[in-house]
Coordinates of C-alpha atoms and ligand atoms in Angstrom, one line a residue:
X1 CA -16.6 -10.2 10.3
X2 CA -16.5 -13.7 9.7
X3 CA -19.7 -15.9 9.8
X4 CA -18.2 -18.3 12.5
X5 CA -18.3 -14.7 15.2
X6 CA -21.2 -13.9 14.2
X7 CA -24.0 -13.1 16.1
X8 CA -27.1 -15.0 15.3
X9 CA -31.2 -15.6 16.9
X10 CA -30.8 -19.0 19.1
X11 CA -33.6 -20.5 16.9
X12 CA -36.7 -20.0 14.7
X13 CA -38.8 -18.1 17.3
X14 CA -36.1 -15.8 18.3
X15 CA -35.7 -14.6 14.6
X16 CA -39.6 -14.3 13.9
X17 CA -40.7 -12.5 17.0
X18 CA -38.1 -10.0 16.3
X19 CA -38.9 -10.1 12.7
X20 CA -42.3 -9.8 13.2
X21 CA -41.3 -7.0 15.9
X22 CA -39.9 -5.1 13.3
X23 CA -43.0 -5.6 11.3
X24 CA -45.3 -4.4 13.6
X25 CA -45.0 -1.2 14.5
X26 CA -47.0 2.4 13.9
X27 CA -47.9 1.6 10.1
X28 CA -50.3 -1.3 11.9
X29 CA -52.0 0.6 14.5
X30 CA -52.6 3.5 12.5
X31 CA -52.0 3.5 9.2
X32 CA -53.9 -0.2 8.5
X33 CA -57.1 0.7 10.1
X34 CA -57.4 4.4 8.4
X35 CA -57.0 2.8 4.9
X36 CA -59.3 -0.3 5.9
X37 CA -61.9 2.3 7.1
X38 CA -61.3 4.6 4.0
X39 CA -61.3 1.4 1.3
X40 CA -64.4 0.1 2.1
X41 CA -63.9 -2.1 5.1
X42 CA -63.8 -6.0 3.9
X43 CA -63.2 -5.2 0.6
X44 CA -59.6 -3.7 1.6
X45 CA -59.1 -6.5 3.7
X46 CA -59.7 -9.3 1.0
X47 CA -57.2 -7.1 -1.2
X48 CA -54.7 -6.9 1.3
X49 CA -54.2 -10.3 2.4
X50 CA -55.0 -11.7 -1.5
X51 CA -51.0 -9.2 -1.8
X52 CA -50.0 -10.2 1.4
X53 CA -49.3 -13.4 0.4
X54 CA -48.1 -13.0 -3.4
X55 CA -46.8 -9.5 -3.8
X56 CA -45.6 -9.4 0.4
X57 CA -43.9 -13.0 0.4
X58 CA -42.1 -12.6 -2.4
X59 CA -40.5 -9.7 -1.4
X60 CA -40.3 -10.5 2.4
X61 CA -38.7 -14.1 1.3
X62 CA -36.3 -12.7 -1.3
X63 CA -34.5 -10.4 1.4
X64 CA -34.2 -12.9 4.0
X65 CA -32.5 -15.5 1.8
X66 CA -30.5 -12.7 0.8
X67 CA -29.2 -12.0 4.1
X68 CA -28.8 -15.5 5.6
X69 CA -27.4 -16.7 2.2
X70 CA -24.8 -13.6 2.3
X71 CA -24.1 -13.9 6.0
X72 CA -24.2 -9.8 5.9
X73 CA -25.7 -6.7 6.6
X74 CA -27.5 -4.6 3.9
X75 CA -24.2 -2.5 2.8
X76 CA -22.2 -5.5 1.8
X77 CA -25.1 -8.3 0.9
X78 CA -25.7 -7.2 -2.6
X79 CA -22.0 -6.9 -3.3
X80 CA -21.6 -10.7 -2.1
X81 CA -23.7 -11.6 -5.0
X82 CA -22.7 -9.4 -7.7
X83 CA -20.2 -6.6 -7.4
X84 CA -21.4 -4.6 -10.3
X85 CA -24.5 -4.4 -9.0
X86 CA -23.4 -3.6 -5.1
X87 CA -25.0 0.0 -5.2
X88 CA -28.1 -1.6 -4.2
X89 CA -26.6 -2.0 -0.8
X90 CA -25.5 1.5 -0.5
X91 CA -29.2 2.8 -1.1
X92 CA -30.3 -0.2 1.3
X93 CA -27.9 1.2 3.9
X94 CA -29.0 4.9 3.4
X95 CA -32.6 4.2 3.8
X96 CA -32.6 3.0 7.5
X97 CA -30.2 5.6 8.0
X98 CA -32.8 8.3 7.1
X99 CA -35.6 6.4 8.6
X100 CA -33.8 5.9 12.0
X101 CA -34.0 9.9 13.4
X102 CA -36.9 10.6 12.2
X103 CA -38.8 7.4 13.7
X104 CA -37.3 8.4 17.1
X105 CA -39.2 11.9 16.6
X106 CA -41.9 9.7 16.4
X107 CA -41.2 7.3 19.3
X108 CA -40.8 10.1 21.8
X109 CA -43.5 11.7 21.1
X110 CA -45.4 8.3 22.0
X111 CA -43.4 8.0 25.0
X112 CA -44.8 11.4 26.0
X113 CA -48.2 10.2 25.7
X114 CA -47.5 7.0 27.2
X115 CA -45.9 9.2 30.6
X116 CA -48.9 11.4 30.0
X117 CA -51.7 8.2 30.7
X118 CA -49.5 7.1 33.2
X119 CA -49.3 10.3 35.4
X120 CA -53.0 10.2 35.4
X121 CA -53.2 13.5 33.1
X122 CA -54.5 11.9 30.0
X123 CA -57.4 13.8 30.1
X124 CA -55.3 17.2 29.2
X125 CA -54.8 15.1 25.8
X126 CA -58.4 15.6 24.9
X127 CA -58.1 19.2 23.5
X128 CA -57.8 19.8 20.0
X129 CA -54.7 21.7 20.0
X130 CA -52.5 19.5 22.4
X131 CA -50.7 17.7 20.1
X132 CA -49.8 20.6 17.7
X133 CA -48.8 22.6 20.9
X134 CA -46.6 19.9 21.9
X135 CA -44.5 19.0 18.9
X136 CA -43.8 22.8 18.4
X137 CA -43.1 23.7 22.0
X138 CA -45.7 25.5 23.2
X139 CA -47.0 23.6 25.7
X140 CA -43.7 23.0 28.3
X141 CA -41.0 24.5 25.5
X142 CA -39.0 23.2 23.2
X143 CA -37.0 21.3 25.5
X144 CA -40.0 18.4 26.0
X145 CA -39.9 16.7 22.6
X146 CA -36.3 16.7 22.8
X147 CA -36.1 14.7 25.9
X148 CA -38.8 12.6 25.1
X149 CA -36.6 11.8 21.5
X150 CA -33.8 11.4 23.4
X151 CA -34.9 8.9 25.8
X152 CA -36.4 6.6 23.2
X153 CA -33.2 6.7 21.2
X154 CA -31.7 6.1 24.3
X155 CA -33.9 2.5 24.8
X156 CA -33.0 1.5 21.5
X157 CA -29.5 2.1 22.3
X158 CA -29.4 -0.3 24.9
X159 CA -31.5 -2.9 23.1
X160 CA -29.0 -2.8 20.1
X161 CA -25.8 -2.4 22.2
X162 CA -26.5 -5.9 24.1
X163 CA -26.8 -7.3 20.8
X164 CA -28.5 -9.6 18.5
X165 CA -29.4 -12.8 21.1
X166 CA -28.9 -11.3 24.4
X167 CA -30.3 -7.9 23.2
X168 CA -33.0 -7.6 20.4
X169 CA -33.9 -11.8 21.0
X170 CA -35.2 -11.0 24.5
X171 CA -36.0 -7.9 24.1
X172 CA -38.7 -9.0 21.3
X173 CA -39.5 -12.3 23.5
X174 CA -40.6 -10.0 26.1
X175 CA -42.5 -7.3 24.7
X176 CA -44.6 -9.1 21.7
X177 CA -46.5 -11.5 23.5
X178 CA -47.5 -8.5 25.7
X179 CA -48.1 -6.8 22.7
X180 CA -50.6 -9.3 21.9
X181 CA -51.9 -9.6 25.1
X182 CA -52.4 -5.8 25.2
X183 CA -54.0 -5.7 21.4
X184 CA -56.7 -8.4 22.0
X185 CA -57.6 -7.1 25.6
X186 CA -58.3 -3.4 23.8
X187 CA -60.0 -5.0 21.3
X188 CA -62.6 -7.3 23.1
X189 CA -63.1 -3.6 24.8
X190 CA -63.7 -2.0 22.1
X191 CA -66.3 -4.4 20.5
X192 CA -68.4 -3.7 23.7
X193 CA -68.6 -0.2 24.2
X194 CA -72.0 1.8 23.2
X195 CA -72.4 5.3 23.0
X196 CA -75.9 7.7 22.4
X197 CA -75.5 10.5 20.5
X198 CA -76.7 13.7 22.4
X199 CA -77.8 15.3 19.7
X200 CA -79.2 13.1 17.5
X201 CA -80.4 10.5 20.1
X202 CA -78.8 7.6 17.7
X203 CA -77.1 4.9 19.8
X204 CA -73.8 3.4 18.1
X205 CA -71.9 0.0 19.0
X206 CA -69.1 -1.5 18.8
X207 CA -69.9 -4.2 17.0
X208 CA -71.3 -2.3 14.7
X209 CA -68.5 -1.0 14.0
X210 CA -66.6 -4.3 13.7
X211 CA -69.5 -4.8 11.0
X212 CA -68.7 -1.8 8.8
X213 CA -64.9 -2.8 8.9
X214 CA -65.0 -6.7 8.5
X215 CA -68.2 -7.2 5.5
X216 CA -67.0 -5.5 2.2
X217 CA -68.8 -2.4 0.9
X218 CA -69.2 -2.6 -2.8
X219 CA -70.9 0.6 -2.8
X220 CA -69.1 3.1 -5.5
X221 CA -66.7 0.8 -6.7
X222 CA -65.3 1.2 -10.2
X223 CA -62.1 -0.2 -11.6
X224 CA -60.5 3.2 -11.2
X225 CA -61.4 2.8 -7.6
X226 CA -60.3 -1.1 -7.2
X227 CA -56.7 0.2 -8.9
X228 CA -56.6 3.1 -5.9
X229 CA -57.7 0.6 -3.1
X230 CA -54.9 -2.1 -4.6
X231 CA -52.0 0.6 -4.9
X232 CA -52.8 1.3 -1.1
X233 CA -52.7 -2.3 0.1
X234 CA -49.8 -2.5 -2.3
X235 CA -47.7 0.2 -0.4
X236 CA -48.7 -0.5 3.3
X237 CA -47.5 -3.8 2.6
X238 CA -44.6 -2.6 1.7
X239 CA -43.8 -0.3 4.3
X240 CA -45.6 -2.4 7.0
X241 CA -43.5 -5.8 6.2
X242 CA -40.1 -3.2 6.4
X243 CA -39.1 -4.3 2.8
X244 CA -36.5 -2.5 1.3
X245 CA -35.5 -0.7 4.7
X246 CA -32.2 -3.4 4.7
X247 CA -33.4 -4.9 8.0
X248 CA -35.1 -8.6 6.9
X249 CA -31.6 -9.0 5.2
X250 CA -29.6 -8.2 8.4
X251 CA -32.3 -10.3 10.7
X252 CA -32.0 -12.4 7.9
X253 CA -28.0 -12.8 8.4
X254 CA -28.6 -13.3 12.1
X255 CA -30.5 -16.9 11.0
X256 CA -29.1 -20.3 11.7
X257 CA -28.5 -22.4 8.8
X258 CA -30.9 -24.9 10.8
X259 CA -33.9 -22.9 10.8
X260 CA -36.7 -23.7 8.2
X261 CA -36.4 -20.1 6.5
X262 CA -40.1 -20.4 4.4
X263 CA -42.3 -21.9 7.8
X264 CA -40.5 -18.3 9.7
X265 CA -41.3 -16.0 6.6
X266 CA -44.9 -17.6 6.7
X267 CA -45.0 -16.6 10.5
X268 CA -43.7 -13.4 9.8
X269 CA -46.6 -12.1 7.7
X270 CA -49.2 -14.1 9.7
X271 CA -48.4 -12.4 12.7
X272 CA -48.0 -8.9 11.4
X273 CA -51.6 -9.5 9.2
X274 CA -53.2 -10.4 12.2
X275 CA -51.7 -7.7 14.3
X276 CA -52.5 -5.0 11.6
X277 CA -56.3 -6.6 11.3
X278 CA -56.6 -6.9 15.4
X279 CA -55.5 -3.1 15.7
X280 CA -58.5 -2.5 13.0
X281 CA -60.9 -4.1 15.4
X282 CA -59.7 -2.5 18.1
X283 CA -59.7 0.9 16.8
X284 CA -62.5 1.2 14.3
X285 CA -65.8 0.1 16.0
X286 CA -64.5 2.8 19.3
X287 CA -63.9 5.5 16.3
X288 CA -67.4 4.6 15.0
X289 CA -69.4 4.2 18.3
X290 CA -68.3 8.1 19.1
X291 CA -67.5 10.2 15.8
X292 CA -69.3 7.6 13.4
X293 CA -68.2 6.8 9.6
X294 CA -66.5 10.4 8.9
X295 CA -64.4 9.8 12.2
X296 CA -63.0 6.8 10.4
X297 CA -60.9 8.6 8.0
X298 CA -59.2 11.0 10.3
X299 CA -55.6 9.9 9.3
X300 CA -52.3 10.1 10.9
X301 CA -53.8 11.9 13.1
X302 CA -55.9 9.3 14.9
X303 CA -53.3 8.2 17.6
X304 CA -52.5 11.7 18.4
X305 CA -55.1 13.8 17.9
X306 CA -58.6 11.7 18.3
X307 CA -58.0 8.3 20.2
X308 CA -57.4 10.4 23.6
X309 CA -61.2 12.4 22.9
X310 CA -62.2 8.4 22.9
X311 CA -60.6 7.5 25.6
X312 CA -61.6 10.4 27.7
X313 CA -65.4 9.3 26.9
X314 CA -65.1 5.7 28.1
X315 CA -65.5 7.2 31.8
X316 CA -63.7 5.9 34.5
X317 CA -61.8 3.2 32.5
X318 CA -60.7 5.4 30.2
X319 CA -57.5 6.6 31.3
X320 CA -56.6 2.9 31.7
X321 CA -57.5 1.9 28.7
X322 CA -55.4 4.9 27.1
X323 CA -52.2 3.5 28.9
X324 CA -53.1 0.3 27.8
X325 CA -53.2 1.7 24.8
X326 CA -50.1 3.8 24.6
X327 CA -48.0 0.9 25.9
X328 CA -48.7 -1.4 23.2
X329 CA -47.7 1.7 20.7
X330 CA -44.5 2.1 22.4
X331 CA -44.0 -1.7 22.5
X332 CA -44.6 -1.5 18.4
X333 CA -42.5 1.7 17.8
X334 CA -39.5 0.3 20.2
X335 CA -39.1 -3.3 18.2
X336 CA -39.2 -1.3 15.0
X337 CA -36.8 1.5 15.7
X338 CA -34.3 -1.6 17.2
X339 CA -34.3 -3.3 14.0
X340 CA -33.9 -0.2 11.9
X341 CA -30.7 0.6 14.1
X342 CA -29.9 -2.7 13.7
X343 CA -30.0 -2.6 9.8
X344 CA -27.5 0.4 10.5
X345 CA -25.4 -1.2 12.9
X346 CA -24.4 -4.9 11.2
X347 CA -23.8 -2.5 7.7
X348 CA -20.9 -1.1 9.2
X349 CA -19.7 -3.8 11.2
X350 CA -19.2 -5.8 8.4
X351 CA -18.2 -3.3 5.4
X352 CA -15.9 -1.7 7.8
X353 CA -15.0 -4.2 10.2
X354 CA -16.2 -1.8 13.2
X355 CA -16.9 -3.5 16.2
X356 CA -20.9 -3.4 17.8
X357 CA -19.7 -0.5 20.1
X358 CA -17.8 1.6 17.8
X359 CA -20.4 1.1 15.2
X360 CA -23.4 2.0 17.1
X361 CA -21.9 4.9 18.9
X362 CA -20.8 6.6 16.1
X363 CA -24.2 6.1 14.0
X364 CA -26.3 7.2 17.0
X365 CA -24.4 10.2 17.8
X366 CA -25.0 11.2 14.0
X367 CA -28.7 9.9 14.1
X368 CA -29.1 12.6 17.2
X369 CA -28.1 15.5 15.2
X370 CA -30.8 14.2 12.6
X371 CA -33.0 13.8 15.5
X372 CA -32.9 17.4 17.2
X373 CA -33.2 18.9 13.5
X374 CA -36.2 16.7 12.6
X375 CA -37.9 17.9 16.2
X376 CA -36.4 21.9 15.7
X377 CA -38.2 21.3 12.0
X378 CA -41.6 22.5 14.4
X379 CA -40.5 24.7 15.5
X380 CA -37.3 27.5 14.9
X381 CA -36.3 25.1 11.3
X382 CA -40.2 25.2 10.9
X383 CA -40.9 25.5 6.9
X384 CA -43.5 24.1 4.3
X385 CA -42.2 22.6 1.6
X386 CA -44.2 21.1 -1.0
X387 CA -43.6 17.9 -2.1
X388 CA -43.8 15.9 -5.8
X389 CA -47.6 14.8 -4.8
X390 CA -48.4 17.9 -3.7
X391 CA -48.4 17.5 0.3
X392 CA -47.0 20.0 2.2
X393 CA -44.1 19.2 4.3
X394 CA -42.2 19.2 7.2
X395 CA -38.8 18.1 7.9
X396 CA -40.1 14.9 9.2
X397 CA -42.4 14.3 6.4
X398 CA -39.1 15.2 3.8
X399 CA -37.4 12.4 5.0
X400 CA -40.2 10.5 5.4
X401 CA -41.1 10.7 1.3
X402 CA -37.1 10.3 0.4
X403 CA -37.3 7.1 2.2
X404 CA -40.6 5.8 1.4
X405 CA -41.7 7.1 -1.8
X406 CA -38.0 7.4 -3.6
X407 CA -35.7 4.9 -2.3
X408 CA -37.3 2.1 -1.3
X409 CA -39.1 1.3 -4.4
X410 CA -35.5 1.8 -6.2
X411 CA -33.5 -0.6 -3.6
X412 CA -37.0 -3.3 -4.1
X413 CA -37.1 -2.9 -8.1
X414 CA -33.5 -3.5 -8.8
X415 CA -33.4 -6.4 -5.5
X416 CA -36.4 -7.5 -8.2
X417 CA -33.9 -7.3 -11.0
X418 CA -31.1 -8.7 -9.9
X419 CA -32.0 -11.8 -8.3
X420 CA -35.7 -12.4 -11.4
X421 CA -32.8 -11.8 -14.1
X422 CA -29.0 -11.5 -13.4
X423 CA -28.4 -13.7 -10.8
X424 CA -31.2 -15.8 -11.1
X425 CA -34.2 -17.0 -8.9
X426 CA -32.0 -20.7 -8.1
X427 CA -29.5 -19.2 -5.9
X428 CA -32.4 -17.9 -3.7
X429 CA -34.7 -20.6 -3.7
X430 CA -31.4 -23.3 -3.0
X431 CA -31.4 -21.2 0.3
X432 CA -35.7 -21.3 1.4
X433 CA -35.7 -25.1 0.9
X434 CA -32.7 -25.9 2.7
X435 CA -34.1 -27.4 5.8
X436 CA -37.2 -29.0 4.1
X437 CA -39.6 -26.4 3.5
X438 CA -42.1 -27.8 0.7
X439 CA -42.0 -24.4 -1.5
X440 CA -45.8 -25.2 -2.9
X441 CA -45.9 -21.3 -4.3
X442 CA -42.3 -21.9 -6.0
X443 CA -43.6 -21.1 -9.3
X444 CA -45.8 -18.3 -7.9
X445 CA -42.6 -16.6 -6.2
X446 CA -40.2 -16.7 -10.0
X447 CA -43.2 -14.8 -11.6
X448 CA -44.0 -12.7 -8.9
X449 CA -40.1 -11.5 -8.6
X450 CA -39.8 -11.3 -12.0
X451 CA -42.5 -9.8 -13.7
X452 CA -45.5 -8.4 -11.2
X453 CA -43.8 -7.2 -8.3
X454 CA -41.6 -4.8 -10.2
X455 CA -44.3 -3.6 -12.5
X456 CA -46.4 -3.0 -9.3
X457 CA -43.4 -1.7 -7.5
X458 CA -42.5 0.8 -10.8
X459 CA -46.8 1.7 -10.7
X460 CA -46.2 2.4 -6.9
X461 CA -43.1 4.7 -7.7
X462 CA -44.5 6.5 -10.5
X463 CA -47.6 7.1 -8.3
X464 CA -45.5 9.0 -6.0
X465 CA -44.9 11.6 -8.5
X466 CA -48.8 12.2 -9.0
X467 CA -48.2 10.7 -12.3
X468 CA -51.4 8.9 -12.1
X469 CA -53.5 11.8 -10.5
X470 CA -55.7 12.1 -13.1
X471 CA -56.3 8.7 -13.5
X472 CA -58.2 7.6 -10.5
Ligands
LIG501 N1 -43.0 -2.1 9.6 C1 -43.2 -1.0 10.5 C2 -44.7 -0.6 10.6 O1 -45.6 -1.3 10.2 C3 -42.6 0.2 10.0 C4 -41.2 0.3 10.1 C5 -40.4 -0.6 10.7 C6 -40.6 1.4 9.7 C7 -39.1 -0.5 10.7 C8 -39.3 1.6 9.7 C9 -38.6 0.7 10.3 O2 -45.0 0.4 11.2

């Protein structure tokens, strides 16, 4: 496809509140606050953001100029610039394509919570086994978590179908500002609730629990300890700016020429920072009001598994604030799973001149069959495998490490190579300063993409084998 029929955002806000809708999504509502709450509170946060904007902008910046400089998706972007060196595209192009099923799994079985709240039976949510029961059909059968899948693929469908402006633009114009709304209205909530222990007669707030988050706890920390906390922040940044998943270099594509391409990467990580540190303050001090410090570290879990106990204790507003709650989750999950489809979508448009339909019908339909065996991986597919770092696994949680913990780091070390030493940081940075934008962390960015961010990203990697176990 040539650039002139291109699809593109209609300006600079189009392209960062669907960028930054990608960027938000489940890794900042739960996975930010469990490591914040694990890390030592402040201290994590000081890390994060100290990464967020070296080792996070570089990358972030390097993969939009790549796509708006290219003018095209993930599969053929790499190839634009160096045809020896065009695999890169072909991992970028798998790793969405992996992602994409699995997340759906994942969005429906939000949606079912969401229906859940809404139906006024949140309260059956409460008991411990609920959520296990559901995913492997035995609460209503097997059937459920297929439906539920299949109507958030369904969503995302239509979103992706109507296309880039009239599609994922509005979509993301739409549903972020409610996000926002949604996040800040849970967290001013959250900072006021109180609860008194029955047993123990001790009275927890919430602002408390805003306290234990926010002001770093130095207590216990060694080096081994600051190298754990940094290798964390290091890979949620990662995974929570979708780096390396192909999509900032097909959202990237989508850019006008006229937009200032470093003020909307700047935006882009403000907005998901402050999402990710808002869903802390909304989720932490209600955690640590009712289960105290050892609640804060329950994990993946938290969404599923121990937010609806909260909710059910907040009385009569409970039930609203759990809808509240499950809304803004499905808002997150939605943007995200568009712009992974997406990433999919403009690969095979322009490496095999499909059209949007074609492309999108025939990568859905094969991301279904992924879909149904990802959600039968419960239950008749059900096996444990153990993986590399010793976690047991699921089908979900297979793809989930080939993604994460293999490719990615692969597709962000050689983007690292390739534009630090073969092609040169120049091209790049000709592209971020073409409408103006005073590049004050220029030199900042050529060390960070050649040396840092690839040794980090290699540490990260190697870490994912357990090599450094032993270590910390
Ligand atoms: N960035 C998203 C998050 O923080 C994760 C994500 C987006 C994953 C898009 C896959 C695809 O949750």
């Amino acid at each position: 496809m040539n650039s002139a029929s291109r699809n593109t955002f209609s300006g600079s806000l189009g392209f960062v509140l669907a960028a930054a809708g990608s960027a938000v999504g489940l890794g900042n509502i739960w996975r930010f606050p469990y490591l914040a709450a694990r890390d030592g509170g402040g201290l994590f946060l000081f890390v994060y953001i100290l990464l967020a904007i070296t080792f996070g902008f570089t990358l972030l910046i390097t993969e939009v100029a790549i796509g708006r400089r290219s003018q095209r998706g993930p599969l053929t972007a790499y190839r634009f610039f160096n045809k020896r060196w065009s695999f890169i595209g072909v991992f970028a192009f798998i790793v969405p394509t992996i992602i994409y099923p699995y997340y759906c799994v994942i969005g429906g079985w939000v949606l079912k919570y969401f229906v859940q709240y809404l139906t006024f039976s949140g309260s059956s949510a409460v008991s411990d086994d609920f959520f296990t029961s559901y995913i492997t059909g035995n609460l209503n059968g097997m059937w459920e978590p297929l439906v539920y899948m299949l109507a958030f693929a369904a969503m995302c469908f239509y979103v992706v179908y109507k296309g880039v402006e009239k599609g994922i633009e509005k979509f993301s114009k739409i549903v972020m500002p409610m996000l926002l709304v949604l996040v800040v209205f849970i967290c001013i909530y959250s900072l006021f609730i109180s609860h008194t222990d029955p047993s123990t007669g001790v009275t927890r707030t919430g602002l408390q629990g805003a306290y234990v988050y926010l002001v770093p706890n130095f207590e216990g920390v060694t080096f081994s300890k600051l190298l754990s906390i940094t290798m964390d922040a290091c890979s949620q940044l990662f995974f929570s700016l979708s780096i390396a998943m192909g999509i900032m270099i097909a959202y990237g594509s989508y850019m006008k020429k006229d937009v200032n391409l470093g003020k909307a990467v700047d935006r882009i990580e403000i907005c998901d920072t402050l999402i990710a540190v808002l869903a802390g303050l909304m989720i932490i001090p209600a955690v640590y009001v009712f289960m105290g410090t050892e609640g804060m570290g329950a994990g993946p879990g938290l969404i599923f598994v121990a937010l609806p106990k909260i909710f059910h204790s907040l009385g009569v507003f409970g039930p609203f604030i759990g809808l509240a709650f499950f809304l803004l989750v499905l808002f997150a999950a939605t943007t995200s799973a568009v712009s992974i489809l997406e990433a999919c979508v403009s690969s095979t448009m322009d490496a095999f001149h499909w059209t949007r339909t074609k492309s999108i019908v025939l990568l859905q339909a094969g991301a279904l069959v992924a879909s149904v065996i990802v959600c039968l991986g419960y239950n008749v597919l059900y096996f444990e495998y153990e993986l590399p770092n010793g976690a047991k696994a699921q089908i979900l949680d297979v793809f989930d490490y080939l993604s994460n913990n293999l490719l990615m780091p692969i597709v962000a070390i050689c983007t690292c190579v390739l534009f630090g030493w073969v092609v040169k940081p120049r091209l790049l940075v000709g592209e971020m300063r073409l409408n103006g934008y005073k590049f004050l962390r220029k030199k900042m960015y050529i060390i960070c993409l050649k040396y840092i961010v690839p040794l980090i990203l290699t540490v990260l990697f190697l870490n994912a084998f357990g090599l450094f176990d032993g270590i910390s």
